[in-house]
Structure formats: C-alpha cells, structure tokens
PDB file of C-alpha atoms in Angstrom:
ATOM      1  CA  MET A   1       2.417 -42.002  -4.989  1.00 41.00           C
ATOM      2  CA  SER A   2       4.062 -40.972  -1.711  1.00 37.00           C
ATOM      3  CA  THR A   3       6.730 -39.203  -3.784  1.00 36.00           C
ATOM      4  CA  ARG A   4       4.060 -36.931  -5.258  1.00 32.00           C
ATOM      5  CA  LYS A   5       2.809 -36.050  -1.811  1.00 33.00           C
ATOM      6  CA  ILE A   6       6.255 -35.116  -0.691  1.00 32.00           C
ATOM      7  CA  LEU A   7       6.875 -33.010  -3.758  1.00 32.00           C
ATOM      8  CA  ARG A   8       3.526 -31.253  -3.284  1.00 31.00           C
ATOM      9  CA  ARG A   9       4.334 -30.519   0.325  1.00 32.00           C
ATOM     10  CA  ALA A  10       7.817 -29.238  -0.613  1.00 35.00           C
ATOM     11  CA  LEU A  11       6.403 -26.993  -3.276  1.00 33.00           C
ATOM     12  CA  ALA A  12       3.485 -25.669  -1.201  1.00 37.00           C
ATOM     13  CA  PRO A  13       5.602 -23.454   1.138  1.00 38.00           C
ATOM     14  CA  THR A  14       7.441 -21.994  -1.869  1.00 37.00           C
ATOM     15  CA  ALA A  15       4.141 -21.260  -3.686  1.00 38.00           C
ATOM     16  CA  LEU A  16       2.653 -19.813  -0.568  1.00 35.00           C
ATOM     17  CA  ALA A  17       5.612 -17.568   0.018  1.00 39.00           C
ATOM     18  CA  THR A  18       5.362 -16.298  -3.596  1.00 37.00           C
ATOM     19  CA  VAL A  19       1.660 -15.534  -3.179  1.00 37.00           C
ATOM     20  CA  LEU A  20       2.205 -13.818   0.152  1.00 37.00           C
ATOM     21  CA  ALA A  21       5.113 -11.783  -1.262  1.00 41.00           C
ATOM     22  CA  ALA A  22       2.884 -10.695  -4.186  1.00 41.00           C
ATOM     23  CA  ALA A  23       0.141  -9.620  -1.778  1.00 42.00           C
ATOM     24  CA  PHE A  24       2.130  -6.578  -0.737  1.00 42.00           C
ATOM     25  CA  THR A  25       3.877  -4.402  -3.201  1.00 43.00           C
ATOM     26  CA  LEU A  26       6.906  -2.955  -1.421  1.00 44.00           C
ATOM     27  CA  PRO A  27       7.235   0.789  -1.063  1.00 46.00           C
ATOM     28  CA  SER A  28      10.093   0.915  -3.580  1.00 43.00           C
ATOM     29  CA  PRO A  29       9.949  -0.590  -7.069  1.00 40.00           C
ATOM     30  CA  ALA A  30      13.640  -1.436  -6.739  1.00 39.00           C
ATOM     31  CA  LEU A  31      12.969  -3.436  -3.535  1.00 39.00           C
ATOM     32  CA  ALA A  32      10.056  -5.201  -5.199  1.00 37.00           C
ATOM     33  CA  THR A  33      12.275  -6.317  -8.061  1.00 33.00           C
ATOM     34  CA  GLU A  34      14.826  -7.813  -5.699  1.00 38.00           C
ATOM     35  CA  ALA A  35      12.367  -9.383  -3.262  1.00 38.00           C
ATOM     36  CA  LEU A  36       9.953 -11.025  -5.702  1.00 36.00           C
ATOM     37  CA  ALA A  37      10.410 -13.565  -8.373  1.00 36.00           C
ATOM     38  CA  PRO A  38      10.924 -11.836 -11.755  1.00 38.00           C
ATOM     39  CA  GLN A  39       7.570 -12.914 -13.240  1.00 38.00           C
ATOM     40  CA  VAL A  40       5.666 -11.712 -10.151  1.00 39.00           C
ATOM     41  CA  ALA A  41       7.585  -8.388  -9.899  1.00 39.00           C
ATOM     42  CA  ALA A  42       7.102  -7.592 -13.592  1.00 43.00           C
ATOM     43  CA  ALA A  43       3.339  -8.055 -13.316  1.00 52.00           C
ATOM     44  CA  ALA A  44       2.826  -6.340  -9.960  1.00 68.00           C
ATOM     45  CA  ALA A  45       5.350  -3.475  -9.802  1.00 90.00           C
ATOM     46  CA  PRO A  46       4.222   0.047 -10.630  1.00 95.00           C
ATOM     47  CA  VAL A  47       6.234   1.881 -13.278  1.00 96.00           C
ATOM     48  CA  SER A  48       6.252   5.154 -11.306  1.00 96.00           C
ATOM     49  CA  PHE A  49       4.726   7.079  -8.440  1.00 97.00           C
ATOM     50  CA  VAL A  50       3.147  10.481  -8.146  1.00 97.00           C
ATOM     51  CA  GLY A  51       3.981  11.918  -4.756  1.00 96.00           C
ATOM     52  CA  LEU A  52       1.317  14.053  -3.079  1.00 96.00           C
ATOM     53  CA  PRO A  53       1.989  16.604  -0.378  1.00 96.00           C
ATOM     54  CA  ASP A  54       3.314  15.044   2.819  1.00 96.00           C
ATOM     55  CA  ARG A  55       2.683  16.145   6.399  1.00 96.00           C
ATOM     56  CA  PRO A  56       4.069  15.436   9.879  1.00 96.00           C
ATOM     57  CA  LEU A  57       2.517  12.473  11.663  1.00 95.00           C
ATOM     58  CA  PRO A  58       0.063  13.908  14.180  1.00 93.00           C
ATOM     59  CA  THR A  59       0.961  13.340  17.805  1.00 87.00           C
ATOM     60  CA  ASP A  60      -2.509  13.409  19.260  1.00 90.00           C
ATOM     61  CA  HIS A  61      -4.961  10.488  19.306  1.00 90.00           C
ATOM     62  CA  ALA A  62      -7.614  12.209  17.114  1.00 94.00           C
ATOM     63  CA  ALA A  63      -8.744  10.932  13.710  1.00 96.00           C
ATOM     64  CA  HIS A  64      -7.203  13.085  10.897  1.00 97.00           C
ATOM     65  CA  PRO A  65      -8.546  13.111   7.379  1.00 97.00           C
ATOM     66  CA  ILE A  66      -6.307  12.388   4.374  1.00 97.00           C
ATOM     67  CA  THR A  67      -7.665  12.851   0.894  1.00 96.00           C
ATOM     68  CA  VAL A  68      -5.767  11.394  -2.029  1.00 97.00           C
ATOM     69  CA  THR A  69      -6.710  12.977  -5.392  1.00 97.00           C
ATOM     70  CA  TYR A  70      -5.303  12.132  -8.793  1.00 97.00           C
ATOM     71  CA  ARG A  71      -6.559  13.123 -12.248  1.00 97.00           C
ATOM     72  CA  ASN A  72      -5.857  10.978 -15.287  1.00 97.00           C
ATOM     73  CA  ASP A  73      -5.189  13.708 -17.880  1.00 96.00           C
ATOM     74  CA  SER A  74      -4.103  11.245 -20.546  1.00 94.00           C
ATOM     75  CA  SER A  75      -6.304  10.122 -23.438  1.00 96.00           C
ATOM     76  CA  ALA A  76      -6.059   6.467 -22.346  1.00 96.00           C
ATOM     77  CA  ASP A  77      -7.387   4.611 -19.337  1.00 97.00           C
ATOM     78  CA  ARG A  78      -4.693   4.044 -16.669  1.00 97.00           C
ATOM     79  CA  THR A  79      -4.255   1.533 -13.932  1.00 97.00           C
ATOM     80  CA  VAL A  80      -3.465   3.331 -10.641  1.00 97.00           C
ATOM     81  CA  ALA A  81      -3.461   2.637  -6.911  1.00 97.00           C
ATOM     82  CA  PRO A  82      -3.508   5.088  -4.025  1.00 98.00           C
ATOM     83  CA  GLN A  83      -1.049   4.379  -1.300  1.00 97.00           C
ATOM     84  CA  ILE A  84      -0.366   5.841   2.176  1.00 98.00           C
ATOM     85  CA  LEU A  85       3.208   5.659   3.512  1.00 97.00           C
ATOM     86  CA  VAL A  86       4.056   6.527   7.101  1.00 96.00           C
ATOM     87  CA  GLU A  87       7.802   7.071   7.389  1.00 95.00           C
ATOM     88  CA  SER A  88       9.676   6.749  10.706  1.00 94.00           C
ATOM     89  CA  PRO A  89      12.767   8.856  11.327  1.00 93.00           C
ATOM     90  CA  ASP A  90      15.885   7.413   9.738  1.00 89.00           C
ATOM     91  CA  ASN A  91      17.451   6.566  13.087  1.00 87.00           C
ATOM     92  CA  GLY A  92      14.253   5.450  14.744  1.00 85.00           C
ATOM     93  CA  PRO A  93      12.234   4.915  16.742  1.00 89.00           C
ATOM     94  CA  PHE A  94      10.479   2.871  14.080  1.00 92.00           C
ATOM     95  CA  LEU A  95       6.715   2.793  13.987  1.00 92.00           C
ATOM     96  CA  ALA A  96       4.870  -0.540  13.950  1.00 93.00           C
ATOM     97  CA  PRO A  97       1.522  -1.220  12.304  1.00 94.00           C
ATOM     98  CA  ARG A  98      -0.132  -1.362  15.758  1.00 94.00           C
ATOM     99  CA  ASP A  99       0.925   2.305  16.372  1.00 94.00           C
ATOM    100  CA  ILE A 100      -1.333   3.623  13.581  1.00 94.00           C
ATOM    101  CA  LYS A 101      -5.001   3.057  12.714  1.00 96.00           C
ATOM    102  CA  LEU A 102      -5.747   3.817   9.090  1.00 97.00           C
ATOM    103  CA  GLU A 103      -9.255   3.645   7.651  1.00 98.00           C
ATOM    104  CA  VAL A 104     -10.607   4.144   4.141  1.00 97.00           C
ATOM    105  CA  LEU A 105     -14.064   5.373   3.240  1.00 97.00           C
ATOM    106  CA  THR A 106     -15.721   2.670   1.131  1.00 93.00           C
ATOM    107  CA  GLY A 107     -19.402   2.592   0.285  1.00 93.00           C
ATOM    108  CA  GLY A 108     -20.150   5.220   2.912  1.00 95.00           C
ATOM    109  CA  ARG A 109     -18.445   3.210   5.711  1.00 97.00           C
ATOM    110  CA  TRP A 110     -15.021   3.425   7.290  1.00 97.00           C
ATOM    111  CA  LYS A 111     -13.070   0.227   6.838  1.00 97.00           C
ATOM    112  CA  THR A 112      -9.792  -0.492   8.621  1.00 97.00           C
ATOM    113  CA  VAL A 113      -6.795  -0.781   6.248  1.00 96.00           C
ATOM    114  CA  ARG A 114      -4.039  -3.266   7.012  1.00 95.00           C
ATOM    115  CA  LEU A 115      -0.571  -1.790   7.170  1.00 96.00           C
ATOM    116  CA  ALA A 116       2.640  -3.625   6.327  1.00 96.00           C
ATOM    117  CA  SER A 117       6.036  -2.582   7.527  1.00 95.00           C
ATOM    118  CA  GLU A 118       9.510  -2.466   5.995  1.00 92.00           C
ATOM    119  CA  THR A 119      12.533  -0.806   7.540  1.00 86.00           C
ATOM    120  CA  GLY A 120      10.716   1.922   9.424  1.00 87.00           C
ATOM    121  CA  THR A 121       8.043   2.509   6.728  1.00 95.00           C
ATOM    122  CA  LEU A 122       4.404   1.543   7.190  1.00 96.00           C
ATOM    123  CA  TYR A 123       2.486   1.226   3.948  1.00 97.00           C
ATOM    124  CA  THR A 124      -0.830   0.146   2.414  1.00 96.00           C
ATOM    125  CA  ASP A 125      -1.175  -2.740   0.043  1.00 94.00           C
ATOM    126  CA  LEU A 126      -1.191  -1.590  -3.593  1.00 93.00           C
ATOM    127  CA  THR A 127      -2.683  -4.746  -5.019  1.00 90.00           C
ATOM    128  CA  ARG A 128      -5.990  -4.298  -3.143  1.00 89.00           C
ATOM    129  CA  ALA A 129      -6.188  -0.627  -4.078  1.00 93.00           C
ATOM    130  CA  LYS A 130      -5.489  -1.065  -7.832  1.00 95.00           C
ATOM    131  CA  LEU A 131      -8.148   0.197 -10.143  1.00 96.00           C
ATOM    132  CA  VAL A 132      -8.609   1.465 -13.733  1.00 97.00           C
ATOM    133  CA  LEU A 133      -9.023   5.240 -13.876  1.00 98.00           C
ATOM    134  CA  HIS A 134     -10.685   6.237 -17.120  1.00 98.00           C
ATOM    135  CA  SER A 135      -9.290   8.955 -19.330  1.00 97.00           C
ATOM    136  CA  HIS A 136      -9.897  12.495 -17.967  1.00 97.00           C
ATOM    137  CA  HIS A 137     -11.461  11.125 -14.716  1.00 98.00           C
ATOM    138  CA  THR A 138     -10.384  11.982 -11.188  1.00 98.00           C
ATOM    139  CA  LEU A 139      -9.771   9.544  -8.326  1.00 97.00           C
ATOM    140  CA  THR A 140     -10.601  10.851  -4.859  1.00 97.00           C
ATOM    141  CA  GLN A 141      -9.947   8.447  -2.001  1.00 97.00           C
ATOM    142  CA  ARG A 142     -10.641   9.483   1.586  1.00 97.00           C
ATOM    143  CA  TYR A 143      -8.700   8.058   4.528  1.00 98.00           C
ATOM    144  CA  ARG A 144      -8.795   8.647   8.272  1.00 97.00           C
ATOM    145  CA  LEU A 145      -5.541   8.277  10.250  1.00 97.00           C
ATOM    146  CA  THR A 146      -5.412   7.899  14.046  1.00 96.00           C
ATOM    147  CA  VAL A 147      -2.146   7.647  15.898  1.00 93.00           C
ATOM    148  CA  VAL A 148      -2.530   5.043  18.664  1.00 92.00           C
ATOM    149  CA  ASN A 149       1.060   5.262  20.018  1.00 87.00           C
ATOM    150  CA  ALA A 150       2.511   8.644  19.223  1.00 79.00           C
ATOM    151  CA  GLY A 151       5.990   8.888  17.697  1.00 83.00           C
ATOM    152  CA  PRO A 152       7.751  11.081  15.181  1.00 91.00           C
ATOM    153  CA  GLY A 153       7.098  10.393  11.498  1.00 94.00           C
ATOM    154  CA  THR A 154       5.797  11.673   8.179  1.00 96.00           C
ATOM    155  CA  VAL A 155       2.601  10.806   6.308  1.00 97.00           C
ATOM    156  CA  GLN A 156       3.285  10.492   2.585  1.00 97.00           C
ATOM    157  CA  PRO A 157       0.309   9.810   0.296  1.00 98.00           C
ATOM    158  CA  ARG A 158       1.075   8.843  -3.310  1.00 97.00           C
ATOM    159  CA  ILE A 159      -0.379   7.263  -6.407  1.00 98.00           C
ATOM    160  CA  ALA A 160       1.191   4.214  -8.002  1.00 97.00           C
ATOM    161  CA  LEU A 161       1.075   4.215 -11.840  1.00 97.00           C
ATOM    162  CA  TYR A 162       1.133   0.969 -13.801  1.00 96.00           C
ATOM    163  CA  ALA A 163       2.027   0.290 -17.407  1.00 90.00           C
TER     164      ALA A 163
END
C-alpha cells in the first residue's frame, strides 16, 4: 500500500507539469512540439497563424485599443484563437509580464488577461481563447493594452488556426 502512495506522489509532479505545459501554447508551433509531450502537442498546437498588422509598443501609460478581426471565409466551421504577442528587441531589454497590462472586453466588462513569457516574447494563452468560428462568420475581439513600464517592443496580434 505504501508503494502505491510513493508511485502516486512520483507521478503527480510529472502529470502536473504536463497539465501546466498544456495550459500555455507557446508562440511557435515548433517550440510547442519540442516542449510538450507528443500527444499533448498534437492536440493543442495550431496548424497555422494569420498575422494581423503589428505596431510599435506605445511608450506612454495610456490604455490603447487593439481590435483583432478574422473572417472564416471557408464553407466549414473552424476552430480559432486570437492571440496578442508583445515582442521585445532581439538584444533586449526583455519585457516581463508585469511591464504590460492587457485586458479583453468580455460581456461588456474589461477583464485582465494573464501574459506568459518566453525568450523576450509576452503572449496570451491560446487554450483559453479557443473557439469555434462558424462558416462565413467574423470574430471581432477587443483588447486594451497599457504599458506599465515603458520599453521598446512590437505588438503583434494574430489568429491561431486549428485543424
């Protein structure tokens, strides 16, 4: 009986790590494939991205609107997820999640969006944003970005497309 408890405890951190890794889809499908177990990456990774116009990261402390729009022109429903990337300069200084406040308009209220970070890129979680966009419908998602600690960077909205 004690052997089972030890095995459960030994497996628990591994299972937890897998769940936590799956909670954030990395900004690059190639990175996601390397970082996650194959069965998790295959189920979670987008097949492609549609890049939307990027803009320089504002340097003031005002709230700036970002609207992400995507139209599903196909004859089939499609699983999509809007994502906001904030890229730091290649040589730094690298932005941290605490440097940016990102909010999404949901149900008429602004809700703070958690940002993850990977090698100078801040990004929103795709798994929480994933939705089915019906054939010939348009997704319009409104965000509000406030720079708390100014630094150079680029705001890159995009849409993840799933198989």
